[in-house]
Amino acid sequence: MNGSREKTMNKSRVQAPAGGDTSSLLSLFPAFANLIKIHISLLITLSALTGFAMGPSPSGGFPLVLLLGVMLLAAGSGALNNWQDRYIDAAGTRTCRRPLPAGVLLPGTAVKTGLLFIAWGLFCLLTLERGLMPAV
């Protein structure tokens, strides 16, 4: 890693407050929404819904768990993509305001968020596949 890049990235880090201050935690919501690329995640989920609606109707009903799993996988992928592109984003005029290059969130937070969302998404899809979670 280039030392000058790391110094630039570490200038202003805002971490989640200790003690559970909810007003400060709520102020991080836009950063996390940007981190997981919520708009792209919603469009991917809408694509899954469209594909599901066009197929034959399953006997078990409509699996909301399927949509939740797809949404979580897309969100986790978005977080990991933001982590991977943080140095490229720091150099861009439009992308330098994203949560990682701007220093709003730490890179480790992005990785943990991404991996957690992917694990939850896989859990949803695998339990649905195995019939452990009922369709709604």
mmCIF file of N, CA, C and O in Angstrom, residues 13 15 35 47 56 89 91 100 114 119:
data_model
loop_
_atom_site.group_PDB
_atom_site.id
_atom_site.type_symbol
_atom_site.label_atom_id
_atom_site.label_comp_id
_atom_site.label_asym_id
_atom_site.label_seq_id
_atom_site.Cartn_x
_atom_site.Cartn_y
_atom_site.Cartn_z
ATOM 1 N N ARG A 13 -11.605 10.397 10.512
ATOM 2 C CA ARG A 13 -12.390 9.192 10.718
ATOM 3 C C ARG A 13 -13.458 9.471 11.756
ATOM 4 O O ARG A 13 -13.162 9.962 12.839
ATOM 5 N N GLN A 15 -16.068 7.469 13.954
ATOM 6 C CA GLN A 15 -16.445 6.136 14.360
ATOM 7 C C GLN A 15 -17.780 6.188 15.079
ATOM 8 O O GLN A 15 -18.186 7.231 15.580
ATOM 9 N N LEU A 35 -22.946 3.161 1.444
ATOM 10 C CA LEU A 35 -21.970 2.071 1.447
ATOM 11 C C LEU A 35 -22.533 0.816 0.785
ATOM 12 O O LEU A 35 -21.860 0.180 -0.017
ATOM 13 N N SER A 47 -35.421 -6.756 -9.924
ATOM 14 C CA SER A 47 -35.171 -7.706 -11.018
ATOM 15 C C SER A 47 -35.491 -9.132 -10.593
ATOM 16 O O SER A 47 -36.084 -9.902 -11.359
ATOM 17 N N PRO A 56 -43.318 -19.878 -13.268
ATOM 18 C CA PRO A 56 -44.491 -20.595 -12.776
ATOM 19 C C PRO A 56 -44.664 -20.377 -11.275
ATOM 20 O O PRO A 56 -43.684 -20.259 -10.538
ATOM 21 N N ASP A 89 -11.786 5.762 -5.628
ATOM 22 C CA ASP A 89 -12.821 6.753 -5.326
ATOM 23 C C ASP A 89 -12.232 8.016 -4.708
ATOM 24 O O ASP A 89 -12.726 9.124 -4.946
ATOM 25 N N ALA A 91 -9.549 9.451 -5.437
ATOM 26 C CA ALA A 91 -8.923 10.267 -6.471
ATOM 27 C C ALA A 91 -9.939 10.947 -7.391
ATOM 28 O O ALA A 91 -9.594 11.894 -8.088
ATOM 29 N N LEU A 100 -16.175 5.886 2.485
ATOM 30 C CA LEU A 100 -14.810 5.465 2.809
ATOM 31 C C LEU A 100 -13.765 6.515 2.438
ATOM 32 O O LEU A 100 -12.952 6.889 3.284
ATOM 33 N N GLY A 114 -20.159 -5.777 4.770
ATOM 34 C CA GLY A 114 -20.330 -6.565 3.548
ATOM 35 C C GLY A 114 -20.390 -8.061 3.815
ATOM 36 O O GLY A 114 -21.275 -8.758 3.318
ATOM 37 N N ALA A 119 -23.409 -13.071 4.454
ATOM 38 C CA ALA A 119 -23.712 -14.266 5.265
ATOM 39 C C ALA A 119 -25.213 -14.366 5.530
ATOM 40 O O ALA A 119 -25.803 -15.446 5.403
#
